[in-house]
CSV table of C-alpha atoms in Angstrom, one decimal:
chain,number,residue,atom,x,y,z
A,1,MET,CA,-0.5,0.1,0.1
A,2,SER,CA,3.2,2.0,-0.1
A,3,ASN,CA,3.5,2.8,-3.5
A,4,LYS,CA,0.1,3.6,-3.3
A,5,ARG,CA,-0.1,5.9,-1.0
A,6,ASP,CA,3.2,7.7,-2.1
A,7,ALA,CA,1.9,7.7,-5.5
A,8,SER,CA,-1.5,9.6,-4.1
A,9,ARG,CA,0.4,11.8,-2.6
A,10,ARG,CA,2.8,13.1,-5.2
A,11,LYS,CA,-0.5,13.8,-7.4
A,12,PHE,CA,-1.5,15.5,-4.6
A,13,ILE,CA,1.1,17.8,-4.6
A,14,ARG,CA,1.4,17.9,-8.3
A,15,ASN,CA,-2.3,19.0,-8.1
A,16,PHE,CA,-1.7,21.3,-5.6
A,17,ALA,CA,1.0,23.1,-6.7
A,18,THR,CA,-1.1,24.5,-9.8
A,19,ALA,CA,-4.2,25.1,-7.2
A,20,THR,CA,-1.8,28.0,-5.6
A,21,ALA,CA,-0.5,29.2,-8.3
A,22,ALA,CA,-3.2,31.4,-7.5
A,23,LEU,CA,-1.3,33.2,-4.6
A,24,ALA,CA,1.1,34.9,-6.6
A,25,THR,CA,-1.7,37.4,-8.6
A,26,GLY,CA,-2.8,37.4,-4.8
A,27,GLN,CA,-6.2,35.8,-5.2
A,28,ALA,CA,-7.5,33.5,-3.2
A,29,VAL,CA,-5.7,34.1,0.1
A,30,LEU,CA,-6.9,34.4,3.7
A,31,ALA,CA,-3.2,36.7,4.9
A,32,THR,CA,-2.0,36.1,8.6
A,33,GLU,CA,0.4,37.0,10.5
A,34,ARG,CA,2.0,34.1,10.1
A,35,GLU,CA,2.1,33.1,6.1
A,36,PRO,CA,-0.7,33.4,3.9
A,37,ALA,CA,-3.2,31.0,4.0
A,38,PHE,CA,-4.6,29.0,0.9
A,39,PHE,CA,-8.2,29.7,0.4
A,40,ASN,CA,-10.2,28.6,-2.8
A,41,ILE,CA,-13.6,28.5,-4.1
A,42,LEU,CA,-15.8,25.0,-4.6
A,43,HIS,CA,-18.3,26.2,-7.4
A,44,ARG,CA,-21.4,24.4,-8.8
A,45,ASN,CA,-22.3,24.6,-12.1
A,46,GLY,CA,-26.4,25.6,-12.7
A,47,TYR,CA,-28.9,23.5,-13.2
A,48,ALA,CA,-32.0,23.6,-15.5
A,49,ALA,CA,-34.7,20.9,-16.7
A,50,ASN,CA,-36.6,20.2,-20.3
A,51,ASP,CA,-39.6,18.2,-18.7
A,52,THR,CA,-41.4,18.2,-15.6
A,53,ILE,CA,-41.9,15.3,-12.8
A,54,ASN,CA,-45.0,15.4,-10.7
A,55,ILE,CA,-43.7,14.3,-7.1
A,56,ALA,CA,-45.6,13.8,-4.4
A,57,LEU,CA,-45.2,14.2,-0.3
A,58,ILE,CA,-45.8,11.4,1.7
A,59,GLY,CA,-45.8,12.8,5.6
A,60,ALA,CA,-45.6,16.5,5.9
A,61,GLY,CA,-44.6,16.9,8.8
A,62,ILE,CA,-41.3,19.7,9.5
A,63,MET,CA,-38.8,17.7,7.9
A,64,GLY,CA,-41.3,16.2,4.8
A,65,VAL,CA,-42.5,19.7,4.3
A,66,GLN,CA,-38.6,21.1,4.4
A,67,ASP,CA,-38.1,18.1,1.5
A,68,ALA,CA,-41.2,19.1,-0.9
A,69,ILE,CA,-39.7,23.2,-0.3
A,70,THR,CA,-36.4,22.7,-1.7
A,71,ALA,CA,-36.9,19.8,-4.4
A,72,LEU,CA,-39.8,22.4,-5.7
A,73,ARG,CA,-36.5,24.7,-5.7
A,74,VAL,CA,-35.5,22.3,-8.8
A,75,PRO,CA,-36.6,23.6,-11.9
A,76,GLY,CA,-39.0,21.3,-13.8
A,77,THR,CA,-40.4,19.6,-10.2
A,78,LYS,CA,-44.9,20.4,-9.7
A,79,MET,CA,-46.2,19.0,-6.4
A,80,VAL,CA,-49.4,17.3,-7.5
A,81,GLY,CA,-50.7,15.4,-4.0
A,82,VAL,CA,-50.1,15.3,-0.5
A,83,CYS,CA,-50.7,11.8,2.4
A,84,ASP,CA,-50.3,12.8,5.4
A,85,LEU,CA,-52.1,11.7,8.6
A,86,TYR,CA,-53.1,14.9,10.4
A,87,LYS,CA,-56.0,16.5,9.3
A,88,GLY,CA,-54.2,20.0,10.3
A,89,ARG,CA,-51.3,19.5,7.3
A,90,LEU,CA,-53.2,18.4,4.6
A,91,SER,CA,-54.8,21.8,4.6
A,92,GLU,CA,-51.7,23.7,5.3
A,93,ALA,CA,-50.2,22.2,2.5
A,94,LYS,CA,-53.5,23.3,0.3
A,95,THR,CA,-52.7,26.2,1.1
A,96,ARG,CA,-49.3,26.2,0.7
A,97,TRP,CA,-48.8,24.1,-3.3
A,98,GLY,CA,-53.0,25.1,-4.1
A,99,ALA,CA,-56.5,24.7,-3.1
A,100,ASP,CA,-56.0,21.9,-6.7
A,101,LEU,CA,-53.4,19.7,-4.8
A,102,PHE,CA,-54.9,16.3,-4.0
A,103,THR,CA,-54.9,15.2,-0.4
A,104,THR,CA,-55.5,12.5,1.4
A,105,ARG,CA,-54.3,10.1,4.6
A,106,SER,CA,-53.8,6.6,2.9
A,107,TYR,CA,-50.7,6.4,1.0
A,108,LYS,CA,-52.1,3.9,-0.7
A,109,GLU,CA,-54.5,5.9,-3.7
A,110,LEU,CA,-52.2,8.2,-3.6
A,111,LEU,CA,-49.6,5.9,-4.9
A,112,SER,CA,-52.8,4.4,-6.9
A,113,ARG,CA,-52.6,7.9,-9.2
A,114,LYS,CA,-51.4,7.8,-12.4
A,115,ASP,CA,-50.2,11.4,-12.8
A,116,ILE,CA,-47.7,11.1,-9.9
A,117,ASP,CA,-43.6,10.2,-10.8
A,118,ALA,CA,-41.5,10.5,-7.8
A,119,VAL,CA,-42.2,10.3,-4.3
A,120,ILE,CA,-41.2,11.9,-1.3
A,121,ILE,CA,-41.3,9.6,1.8
A,122,ALA,CA,-41.0,11.6,5.4
A,123,THR,CA,-43.1,9.6,8.0
A,124,PRO,CA,-42.1,8.5,10.7
A,125,ASP,CA,-38.5,5.8,10.9
A,126,HIS,CA,-40.6,2.6,11.4
A,127,TRP,CA,-43.2,3.5,8.1
A,128,HIS,CA,-40.0,3.9,5.9
A,129,GLN,CA,-39.8,0.2,4.4
A,130,GLN,CA,-43.1,-0.6,3.7
A,131,ILE,CA,-44.2,2.7,1.9
A,132,SER,CA,-40.7,2.7,0.3
A,133,ILE,CA,-41.7,-1.5,-1.3
A,134,ASP,CA,-45.1,-0.6,-2.4
A,135,ALA,CA,-43.9,3.2,-4.1
A,136,MET,CA,-41.9,1.3,-6.3
A,137,ARG,CA,-43.8,-1.9,-7.0
A,138,ALA,CA,-46.6,1.2,-7.7
A,139,GLY,CA,-44.4,2.7,-10.6
A,140,LYS,CA,-43.2,5.7,-8.5
A,141,HIS,CA,-39.5,6.8,-8.6
A,142,VAL,CA,-37.9,7.7,-4.0
A,143,TYR,CA,-36.4,9.9,-2.4
A,144,CYS,CA,-36.9,7.8,0.9
A,145,GLU,CA,-36.1,10.4,4.0
A,146,LYS,CA,-32.5,8.3,6.4
A,147,PRO,CA,-32.2,5.8,8.4
A,148,MET,CA,-33.7,3.7,4.6
A,149,VAL,CA,-34.7,1.4,7.7
A,150,HIS,CA,-36.5,1.1,11.1
A,151,SER,CA,-34.4,-1.9,11.8
A,152,ILE,CA,-31.7,-4.2,11.1
A,153,GLY,CA,-33.7,-7.1,9.5
A,154,GLU,CA,-36.1,-4.7,7.2
A,155,GLY,CA,-33.2,-3.5,4.6
A,156,PRO,CA,-33.0,-6.7,2.1
A,157,ALA,CA,-36.4,-6.4,0.5
A,158,VAL,CA,-36.0,-2.8,-0.4
A,159,ILE,CA,-33.0,-3.1,-2.0
A,160,LYS,CA,-34.6,-6.7,-3.2
A,161,ALA,CA,-37.7,-4.4,-4.3
A,162,GLN,CA,-35.5,-1.2,-6.1
A,163,LYS,CA,-33.3,-4.2,-8.1
A,164,GLU,CA,-37.3,-5.7,-9.6
A,165,THR,CA,-38.5,-2.7,-10.1
A,166,GLY,CA,-35.1,-0.5,-11.9
A,167,LYS,CA,-37.1,2.6,-9.9
A,168,ILE,CA,-34.6,4.8,-8.8
A,169,PHE,CA,-34.7,4.9,-4.8
A,170,GLN,CA,-32.2,7.9,-3.4
A,171,VAL,CA,-32.1,8.0,0.5
A,172,GLY,CA,-32.2,11.5,1.7
A,173,SER,CA,-29.2,11.9,3.5
A,174,GLN,CA,-28.0,15.3,1.5
A,175,GLY,CA,-24.1,16.1,2.5
A,176,VAL,CA,-23.5,13.1,0.0
A,177,SER,CA,-24.2,15.2,-1.9
A,178,SER,CA,-22.7,18.6,-1.6
A,179,LEU,CA,-19.8,20.7,-2.9
A,180,GLY,CA,-17.7,20.4,1.2
A,181,ASN,CA,-18.9,15.8,1.1
A,182,GLU,CA,-17.0,16.5,-2.9
A,183,LYS,CA,-14.1,17.9,-2.6
A,184,ALA,CA,-12.7,16.4,0.6
A,185,LYS,CA,-13.5,12.8,-1.2
A,186,GLU,CA,-10.8,14.3,-3.8
A,187,LEU,CA,-8.2,15.0,-1.0
A,188,LEU,CA,-8.1,11.8,0.4
A,189,LYS,CA,-8.4,10.5,-2.8
A,190,ASP,CA,-5.4,12.6,-4.3
A,191,GLY,CA,-3.0,11.8,-1.2
A,192,ALA,CA,-3.6,14.8,0.9
A,193,ILE,CA,-3.8,14.1,3.9
A,194,GLY,CA,-1.6,10.3,3.7
A,195,GLU,CA,-3.0,6.9,4.7
A,196,LEU,CA,-6.6,7.9,6.5
A,197,ASN,CA,-6.3,5.5,10.3
A,198,TYR,CA,-9.2,7.8,12.1
A,199,ALA,CA,-12.4,9.8,12.2
A,200,GLU,CA,-14.5,11.1,14.4
A,201,GLY,CA,-17.8,13.2,14.4
A,202,PHE,CA,-20.8,15.2,16.4
A,203,TRP,CA,-23.9,16.7,16.4
A,204,ALA,CA,-24.4,19.3,19.5
A,205,ARG,CA,-28.3,21.4,20.1
A,206,HIS,CA,-29.7,22.3,22.9
A,207,SER,CA,-33.3,23.8,23.1
A,208,PRO,CA,-36.6,22.0,23.2
A,209,THR,CA,-37.4,21.4,19.1
A,210,GLY,CA,-33.9,20.5,18.6
A,211,ALA,CA,-34.5,17.7,20.6
A,212,TRP,CA,-37.5,16.3,19.5
A,213,GLN,CA,-40.1,18.6,21.8
A,214,TYR,CA,-41.8,19.6,18.5
A,215,PRO,CA,-45.0,21.7,19.1
A,216,ILE,CA,-48.0,19.7,19.8
A,217,PRO,CA,-51.3,21.4,18.1
A,218,ALA,CA,-54.1,22.7,19.9
A,219,ASP,CA,-56.3,20.2,17.6
A,220,ALA,CA,-54.5,16.6,18.2
A,221,SER,CA,-57.8,14.4,18.7
A,222,PRO,CA,-58.5,10.7,17.5
A,223,GLU,CA,-60.6,13.2,15.3
A,224,THR,CA,-57.7,15.0,13.5
A,225,VAL,CA,-55.6,12.3,13.6
A,226,ASP,CA,-55.8,8.5,12.1
A,227,TRP,CA,-53.8,6.9,15.0
A,228,GLU,CA,-55.0,2.8,14.1
A,229,ALA,CA,-53.2,3.4,11.2
A,230,PHE,CA,-50.6,4.6,12.6
A,231,ILE,CA,-49.6,1.9,15.3
A,232,SER,CA,-50.8,-0.1,13.0
A,233,ASN,CA,-47.7,-1.9,11.7
A,234,THR,CA,-46.6,-2.2,16.0
A,235,THR,CA,-46.9,-2.0,19.3
A,236,LYS,CA,-50.7,-1.3,19.5
A,237,ARG,CA,-52.0,1.8,22.6
A,238,PRO,CA,-55.1,4.0,22.9
A,239,PHE,CA,-54.3,7.8,21.2
A,240,ASP,CA,-51.3,9.4,21.9
A,241,LYS,CA,-51.0,12.7,21.1
A,242,THR,CA,-47.3,13.0,22.4
A,243,ARG,CA,-46.1,9.6,20.7
A,244,PHE,CA,-47.9,11.4,17.5
A,245,PHE,CA,-45.9,14.4,17.8
A,246,ARG,CA,-43.3,13.6,18.6
A,247,TRP,CA,-42.3,10.5,17.6
A,248,ARG,CA,-38.3,10.7,17.9
A,249,ASN,CA,-38.3,9.7,21.1
A,250,TYR,CA,-40.1,6.4,21.0
A,251,THR,CA,-38.3,3.4,20.2
A,252,ASP,CA,-41.8,2.0,18.9
A,253,TYR,CA,-41.4,4.4,15.5
A,254,GLY,CA,-38.4,6.2,15.9
A,255,THR,CA,-34.7,5.4,15.7
A,256,GLY,CA,-33.1,7.8,18.3
A,257,MET,CA,-30.2,9.9,17.9
A,258,SER,CA,-27.8,7.9,16.4
A,259,GLY,CA,-30.9,7.0,12.9
A,260,ASP,CA,-31.1,10.5,13.0
A,261,LEU,CA,-28.3,11.4,13.2
A,262,PHE,CA,-25.8,9.2,12.9
A,263,VAL,CA,-26.4,8.1,9.6
A,264,HIS,CA,-26.1,11.5,7.9
A,265,LEU,CA,-21.8,11.3,9.6
A,266,PHE,CA,-21.9,7.8,8.3
A,267,SER,CA,-22.8,8.1,4.7
A,268,SER,CA,-20.9,11.4,4.2
A,269,LEU,CA,-18.6,9.2,6.1
A,270,HIS,CA,-19.4,5.8,3.3
A,271,PHE,CA,-18.7,7.9,0.1
A,272,ILE,CA,-16.2,10.1,1.1
A,273,THR,CA,-13.7,7.0,1.3
A,274,ASP,CA,-16.1,4.6,-0.5
A,275,SER,CA,-16.2,2.8,2.3
A,276,PHE,CA,-18.8,0.1,2.9
A,277,GLY,CA,-18.6,-0.1,6.7
A,278,PRO,CA,-17.6,-0.8,10.7
A,279,GLU,CA,-17.5,-4.7,11.5
A,280,LYS,CA,-17.6,-4.4,15.7
A,281,ILE,CA,-20.2,-1.4,16.2
A,282,TYR,CA,-20.2,-0.1,20.7
A,283,SER,CA,-22.2,2.7,21.8
A,284,SER,CA,-23.0,4.0,25.3
A,285,GLY,CA,-25.5,7.2,26.4
A,286,GLY,CA,-28.1,8.3,28.9
A,287,LEU,CA,-31.3,10.2,29.4
A,288,ARG,CA,-29.0,13.3,31.0
A,289,TYR,CA,-31.7,16.5,31.0
A,290,TRP,CA,-34.7,15.8,28.4
A,291,LYS,CA,-36.6,14.0,31.0
A,292,ASP,CA,-39.6,14.0,29.4
A,293,GLY,CA,-40.7,10.1,29.3
A,294,ARG,CA,-38.8,9.1,26.3
A,295,GLU,CA,-37.3,5.6,25.5
A,296,VAL,CA,-34.2,7.3,24.5
A,297,PRO,CA,-31.3,9.0,25.6
A,298,ASP,CA,-29.9,12.2,25.1
A,299,VAL,CA,-26.4,11.7,24.5
A,300,LEU,CA,-24.8,8.1,22.6
A,301,LEU,CA,-21.3,7.8,22.3
A,302,GLY,CA,-20.6,5.1,19.3
A,303,THR,CA,-17.2,4.1,18.5
A,304,PHE,CA,-16.1,1.6,15.3
A,305,ASP,CA,-13.6,-0.9,14.2
A,306,TYR,CA,-13.6,-0.6,10.4
A,307,PRO,CA,-12.0,-3.0,8.5
A,308,GLN,CA,-9.4,-2.7,5.8
A,309,ALA,CA,-10.8,-3.1,2.5
A,310,LYS,CA,-9.8,-2.6,-0.9
A,311,ALA,CA,-11.0,1.5,-0.5
A,312,HIS,CA,-9.3,2.4,2.8
A,313,PRO,CA,-6.5,1.1,5.6
A,314,ALA,CA,-8.3,-0.6,8.7
A,315,PHE,CA,-9.0,2.5,10.5
A,316,ASN,CA,-11.7,4.0,13.6
A,317,LEU,CA,-14.5,5.9,14.2
A,318,SER,CA,-15.7,7.9,17.1
A,319,LEU,CA,-19.1,9.9,16.9
A,320,ARG,CA,-20.7,11.1,19.8
A,321,CYS,CA,-24.6,13.8,19.9
A,322,ASN,CA,-25.5,15.5,22.5
A,323,PHE,CA,-28.4,17.1,23.4
A,324,VAL,CA,-26.9,19.1,26.3
A,325,ASP,CA,-24.9,20.9,24.7
A,326,GLY,CA,-25.0,24.6,23.5
A,327,THR,CA,-21.9,25.6,22.5
A,328,SER,CA,-20.2,23.3,20.2
A,329,GLY,CA,-21.9,24.1,17.4
A,330,THR,CA,-23.6,21.8,15.1
A,331,THR,CA,-22.4,19.4,13.0
A,332,PHE,CA,-18.6,18.3,11.7
A,333,LEU,CA,-16.7,15.5,10.9
A,334,LYS,CA,-13.2,14.9,10.9
A,335,LEU,CA,-11.0,12.5,9.3
A,336,VAL,CA,-6.8,12.7,10.2
A,337,GLY,CA,-4.3,11.1,8.7
A,338,SER,CA,-0.9,9.7,8.3
A,339,GLU,CA,0.2,13.7,6.8
A,340,GLY,CA,-3.0,15.6,7.9
A,341,SER,CA,-6.2,16.0,8.7
A,342,MET,CA,-9.1,17.3,7.1
A,343,ASP,CA,-12.8,18.8,9.4
A,344,ILE,CA,-15.2,18.2,7.1
A,345,THR,CA,-19.7,20.8,6.3
A,346,TRP,CA,-21.1,20.3,3.6
A,347,ASP,CA,-20.3,23.4,2.2
A,348,ASP,CA,-16.8,23.6,3.7
A,349,VAL,CA,-13.7,21.8,4.0
A,350,THR,CA,-10.3,22.9,5.9
A,351,LEU,CA,-7.2,20.8,5.1
A,352,LYS,CA,-4.3,21.1,7.9
A,353,ARG,CA,-1.0,19.0,6.6
A,354,ASN,CA,1.9,18.2,8.7
A,355,LYS,CA,5.5,19.9,8.0
A,356,ALA,CA,8.2,18.1,9.6
A,357,VAL,CA,8.4,18.5,13.1
A,358,GLU,CA,10.9,19.9,14.8
A,359,SER,CA,11.7,20.3,18.1
A,360,ASP,CA,14.0,22.5,20.9
A,361,ASP,CA,12.8,20.4,23.6
A,362,PRO,CA,15.7,19.0,25.6
A,363,PHE,CA,14.1,16.0,25.7
A,364,PHE,CA,13.5,15.3,22.4
A,365,ILE,CA,17.3,15.9,21.5
A,366,GLU,CA,18.6,14.1,24.6
A,367,GLN,CA,16.6,11.0,23.0
A,368,MET,CA,17.3,11.7,19.5
A,369,LYS,CA,21.0,12.2,20.9
A,370,LYS,CA,20.5,8.9,22.7
A,371,ALA,CA,18.4,6.8,19.7
A,372,GLY,CA,22.1,7.9,17.3
A,373,THR,CA,20.7,10.8,15.4
A,374,PRO,CA,21.9,14.1,17.2
A,375,ILE,CA,20.1,17.0,16.6
A,376,THR,CA,22.2,20.1,14.9
A,377,GLY,CA,20.9,23.5,15.7
A,378,ARG,CA,18.3,24.6,17.0
A,379,LYS,CA,14.6,24.0,15.4
A,380,ARG,CA,11.5,24.6,16.2
A,381,ILE,CA,7.8,23.2,16.0
A,382,LEU,CA,6.1,24.6,12.9
A,383,PRO,CA,2.7,25.2,12.3
A,384,PRO,CA,0.8,22.7,10.0
A,385,GLU,CA,-0.8,23.8,6.5
A,386,GLU,CA,-3.8,25.0,6.1
A,387,TYR,CA,-5.8,25.6,3.0
A,388,THR,CA,-9.8,26.1,3.2
A,389,PHE,CA,-11.9,25.4,0.3
A,390,LYS,CA,-15.8,27.1,0.8
A,391,ALA,CA,-18.4,27.1,-1.1
A,392,GLU,CA,-19.6,30.1,-3.4
A,393,LYS,CA,-21.8,32.9,-2.6
A,394,GLY,CA,-25.5,32.0,-3.7
A,395,TYR,CA,-24.3,28.0,-3.5
A,396,GLU,CA,-27.6,26.1,-3.1
A,397,GLY,CA,-25.7,23.8,-0.6
A,398,GLY,CA,-26.3,19.6,-0.6
A,399,PRO,CA,-29.5,19.2,0.1
A,400,TYR,CA,-30.6,21.2,-3.0
A,401,ASP,CA,-27.7,18.9,-5.6
A,402,HIS,CA,-29.3,15.5,-3.6
A,403,PHE,CA,-33.2,16.7,-5.2
A,404,VAL,CA,-31.0,17.2,-8.2
A,405,ASN,CA,-29.2,13.8,-8.7
A,406,PHE,CA,-32.3,12.7,-8.1
A,407,PHE,CA,-34.1,13.8,-10.2
A,408,GLU,CA,-31.4,13.7,-13.2
A,409,ALA,CA,-31.4,10.1,-12.0
A,410,ILE,CA,-34.8,9.1,-13.2
A,411,ARG,CA,-34.6,11.5,-16.4
A,412,LYS,CA,-31.9,9.6,-17.4
A,413,ASN,CA,-32.3,6.9,-16.5
A,414,GLY,CA,-29.0,6.9,-14.9
A,415,LYS,CA,-28.3,6.0,-11.2
A,416,VAL,CA,-27.7,7.7,-8.2
A,417,VAL,CA,-25.1,7.4,-5.1
A,418,GLU,CA,-27.0,6.8,-2.1
A,419,ASP,CA,-29.4,4.3,-3.8
A,420,ALA,CA,-30.5,1.4,-2.0
A,421,VAL,CA,-27.8,-0.7,-1.2
A,422,PHE,CA,-25.5,2.7,0.4
A,423,GLY,CA,-28.6,3.5,2.1
A,424,TYR,CA,-28.5,0.3,4.0
A,425,ARG,CA,-24.6,0.4,4.8
A,426,ALA,CA,-25.2,3.7,6.1
A,427,ALA,CA,-28.2,2.6,8.4
A,428,ALA,CA,-27.0,-0.3,9.6
A,429,PRO,CA,-24.1,0.9,12.1
A,430,ALA,CA,-26.2,3.6,13.2
A,431,LEU,CA,-29.2,0.8,14.0
A,432,LEU,CA,-26.9,-1.7,15.3
A,433,CYS,CA,-25.7,1.6,17.4
A,434,ASN,CA,-29.3,1.2,19.7
A,435,ASP,CA,-29.1,-2.4,20.0
A,436,SER,CA,-26.2,-2.0,21.5
A,437,TYR,CA,-26.8,0.9,24.2
A,438,HIS,CA,-29.4,-1.5,25.1
A,439,GLN,CA,-28.3,-4.7,24.6
A,440,ASP,CA,-25.5,-3.2,26.3
A,441,LYS,CA,-22.6,-5.3,24.2
A,442,ALA,CA,-20.7,-4.5,20.6
A,443,MET,CA,-22.2,-5.7,17.7
A,444,LEU,CA,-20.2,-7.3,15.5
A,445,TRP,CA,-21.7,-6.4,11.2
A,446,ASN,CA,-20.1,-7.7,8.4
A,447,PRO,CA,-20.1,-4.8,5.7
A,448,GLU,CA,-19.8,-6.2,2.8
A,449,LYS,CA,-22.0,-9.5,3.0
A,450,MET,CA,-24.7,-6.3,4.8
A,451,GLU,CA,-25.4,-9.6,7.9
A,452,LEU,CA,-24.8,-9.6,12.0
A,453,VAL,CA,-22.3,-11.8,12.6
A,454,LYS,CA,-23.0,-13.7,15.5
A,455,SER,CA,-21.1,-13.6,18.8
A,456,LYS,CA,-19.1,-17.0,19.7
């Protein structure tokens, strides 16, 4: 692997030498007191469509509405139908998208319409598998919010339906289509950080809405909510408006912090590294602050062992999510290699490359002498070289690009990166995080075969 790594490193240095020519003209430079730091703008070409794709939304809650708004910003899209189990959302949909909009409580009634080309599935997680399969078998292309499935055993059926129907199926971890993720993938391939050995990521929130204490409508009741349909594929219980509107807090319907947030980090990491996923998953955490009756932790830590694969060496990953933290920003993914590191968001990448590390530390000098490597002259520790790649002003963002990729695949009968196989490989370690937390043990997974490994 060393020859391959050296070739990648030489390629990076050669490519970067061309890019840094901008330094000579004063462009793409951020001045500092120490020395100039490279700064580069990432661009995205515009997009235009020559025909219309009719879409429908299944699940018109917070994420579903936001997905639909983003999708409709892409040229050549039209909203023709909305399905939700709460009457209030159907009324809001007509106000937002027109009085002639078709609305229903039955997703199967919506799928039977011939004027719908594609559906956005933004229901609670426990309905993702069944509606996705039914939609593809009804001839619809599917954009399904993450995680792709609610439990580890549900993935193969979605993969099977996609293969058999040939429909475009894309999971909604939008960072996969972002400029930031694309640049990080390019930099890693070019050897910018050397050989990957460690990655880490986190999400931090500290607000009621951020911690899933979503507002509950005043008119919530068995008359305005189809509760029986909501629970028809899970545990039967009396109407509970809190469970319906704050479903992420309950294991019958949601997948907790890992299913909602870790899965974004897995998706970005796997896209950037071309990884199939980890082979060992362990998590711990607890309910530290939001003690509102929820069944999932509000602090969660996960550690993951990634085996050596054709695309990458073996490396370790640590993830954390904290809903009791309002000081650490929002989300973050860091890749660390033998020659540097990358801090990655959907909109930018900050690359730090190691310089030759020297030291004037007496202990260091003495140890070098003992090792037969005497130090001559006074040396110092040099700061890393730093380069920033940032999306241009006005960039539409990863969510927009994700829908562009989805609609382009539909028009051209093409492919998307985050298909059912990719989606399952990102969802699986997130779901196994929950299993590890509840069972208090490490979970073993075969990422290539996408199978659980029985403990010995």
